[in-house]
Coordinates of C-alpha atoms in Angstrom, one line a residue:
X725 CA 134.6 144.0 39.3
X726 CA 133.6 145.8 36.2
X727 CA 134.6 145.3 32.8
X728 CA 137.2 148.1 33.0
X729 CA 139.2 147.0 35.8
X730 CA 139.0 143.4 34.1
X731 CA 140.7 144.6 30.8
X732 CA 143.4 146.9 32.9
X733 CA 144.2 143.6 34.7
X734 CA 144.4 142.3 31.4
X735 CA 146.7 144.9 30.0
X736 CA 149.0 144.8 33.2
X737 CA 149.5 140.9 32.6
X738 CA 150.5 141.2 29.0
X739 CA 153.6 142.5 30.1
X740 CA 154.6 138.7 31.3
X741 CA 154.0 137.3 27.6
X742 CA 156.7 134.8 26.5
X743 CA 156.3 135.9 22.9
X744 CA 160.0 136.1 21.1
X745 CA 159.3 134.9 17.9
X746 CA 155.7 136.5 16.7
X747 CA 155.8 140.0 19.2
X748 CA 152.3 139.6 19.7
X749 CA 152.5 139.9 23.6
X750 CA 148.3 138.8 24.9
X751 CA 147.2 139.5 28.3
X752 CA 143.9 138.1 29.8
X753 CA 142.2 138.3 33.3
X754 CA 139.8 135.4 33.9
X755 CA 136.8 136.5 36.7
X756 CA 135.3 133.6 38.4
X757 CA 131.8 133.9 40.1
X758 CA 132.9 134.2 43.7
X759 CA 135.1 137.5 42.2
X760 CA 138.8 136.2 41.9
X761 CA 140.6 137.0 39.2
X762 CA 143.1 135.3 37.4
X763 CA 145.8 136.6 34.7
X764 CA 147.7 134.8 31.7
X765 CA 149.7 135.7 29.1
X766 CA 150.7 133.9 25.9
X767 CA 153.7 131.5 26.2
X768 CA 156.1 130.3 22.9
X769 CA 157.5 127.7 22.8
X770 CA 160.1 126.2 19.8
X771 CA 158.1 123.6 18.8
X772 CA 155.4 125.8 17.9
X773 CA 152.6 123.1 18.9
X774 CA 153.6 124.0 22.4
X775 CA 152.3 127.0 22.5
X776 CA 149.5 128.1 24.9
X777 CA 147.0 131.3 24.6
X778 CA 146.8 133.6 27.8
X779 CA 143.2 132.7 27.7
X780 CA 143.8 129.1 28.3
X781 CA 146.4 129.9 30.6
X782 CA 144.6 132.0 32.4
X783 CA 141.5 129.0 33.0
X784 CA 144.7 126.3 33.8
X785 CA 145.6 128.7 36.4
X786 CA 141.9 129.0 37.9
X787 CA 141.1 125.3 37.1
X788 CA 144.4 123.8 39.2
X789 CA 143.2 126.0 42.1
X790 CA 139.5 124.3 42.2
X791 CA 137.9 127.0 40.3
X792 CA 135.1 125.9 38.1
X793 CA 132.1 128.4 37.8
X794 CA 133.5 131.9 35.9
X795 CA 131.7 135.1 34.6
X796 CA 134.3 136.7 32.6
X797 CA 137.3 136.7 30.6
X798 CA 139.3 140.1 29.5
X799 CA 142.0 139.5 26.8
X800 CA 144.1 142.2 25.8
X801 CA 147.1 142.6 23.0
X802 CA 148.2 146.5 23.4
X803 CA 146.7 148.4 20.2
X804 CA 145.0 145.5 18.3
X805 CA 141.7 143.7 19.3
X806 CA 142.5 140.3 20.3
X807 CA 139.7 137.6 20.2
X808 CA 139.7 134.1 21.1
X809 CA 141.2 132.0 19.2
X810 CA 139.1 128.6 18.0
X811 CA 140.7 126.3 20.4
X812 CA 140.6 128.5 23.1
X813 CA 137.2 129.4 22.4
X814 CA 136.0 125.5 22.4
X815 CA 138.3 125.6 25.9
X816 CA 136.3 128.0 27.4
X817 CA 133.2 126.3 26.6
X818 CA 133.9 123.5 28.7
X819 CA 133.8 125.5 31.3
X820 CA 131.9 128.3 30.8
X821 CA 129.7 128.2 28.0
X822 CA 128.0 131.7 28.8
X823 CA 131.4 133.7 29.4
X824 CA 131.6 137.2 28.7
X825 CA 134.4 138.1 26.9
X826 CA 136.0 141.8 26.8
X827 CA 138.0 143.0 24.3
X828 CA 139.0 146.1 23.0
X829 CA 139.1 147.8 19.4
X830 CA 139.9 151.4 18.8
X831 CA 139.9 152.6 22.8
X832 CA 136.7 151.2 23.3
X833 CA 135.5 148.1 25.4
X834 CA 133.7 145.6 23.0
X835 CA 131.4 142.6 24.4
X836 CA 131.4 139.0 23.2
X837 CA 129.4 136.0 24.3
X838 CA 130.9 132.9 23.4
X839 CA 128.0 131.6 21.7
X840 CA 128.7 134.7 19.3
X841 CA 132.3 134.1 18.9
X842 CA 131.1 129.8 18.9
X843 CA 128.0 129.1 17.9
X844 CA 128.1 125.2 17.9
X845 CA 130.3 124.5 20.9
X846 CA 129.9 121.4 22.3
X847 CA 131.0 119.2 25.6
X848 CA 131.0 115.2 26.8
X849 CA 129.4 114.8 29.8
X850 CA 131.1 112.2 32.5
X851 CA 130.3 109.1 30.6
X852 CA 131.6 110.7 27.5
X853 CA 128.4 111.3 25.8
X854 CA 127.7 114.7 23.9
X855 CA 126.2 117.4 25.6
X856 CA 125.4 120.9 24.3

C-alpha cells in the first residue's frame, strides 16, 4: 500500500471522531508489515484524561488482534497537519520504533520517522530493564 492510499484511509476514518467539545476530528490508518491496515479516530471523553488519540487507537485496535510488527502510520485532521502527539509518540515506540509517519501540510504528503518526531524514546524490556 503506498503512502497515498494510507492517508485517504486516514481521511475516510476521521469521519468516526468522537470529538464534541474541541472539533478537531483526527483520522489515522496504522499499516502493519504483513499489509493490514487499521483505522482510528480520536475519542472525547468528559473527564478529559479519558481521552484517546486515533493514533493510539488505531495500535489498540492492531495490538488486541495479535499484531505486533508495523511499517506505517497515516494520521489525518482535514485542512491542518496533525502530528503525533508526545504520548502517542512514546506509544508508538514501544512498538515500532522505526514507524513511518504520514502527514499532510498544505496538499502535500509529508514524511516523519519517529526518531525525528522522538529523538530519546525509550522501552523496558521483559524484566523491566531500559532498553533503547
Amino acid at each position: 500500500m503506498n503512502r497515498e492510499e494510507l492517508y485517504k484511509l486516514a481521511t475516510e476514518a476521521r469521519k468516526n471522531s468522537y470529538s464534541p467539545f474541541s472539533g478537531f476530528r483526527v483520522g489515522a490508518a496504522l499499516l502493519t508489515a504483513e499489509g493490514r491496515v487499521y483505522t482510528g479516530v480520536n475519542i472525547e471523553n468528559s473527564s478529559y484524561g479519558a481521552t484517546i488519540c486515533a493514533e493510539r487507537t488505531a495500535f489498540v485496535k492492531a495490538i488486541s488482534e495479535g499484531e505486533r510488527s508495523f511499517s506505517a502510520i497515516a494520521v489525518s485532521a482535514g485542512d491542518e497537519e496533525a502530528v503525533p502527539c508526545g504520548i502517542c509518540r512514546q506509544f508508538m515506540y514501544e512498538f515500532a520504533p522505526d514507524i513511518e509517519i504520514i502527514t499532510c501540510r498544505d496538499g502535500a504528503l509529508r514524511r516523519h520517522t519517529l526518531e525525528e518526531l522522538l529523538p530519546e524514546g525509550f522501552r523496558l524490556d521483559e524484566k523491566g530493564d531500559l532498553n533503547g
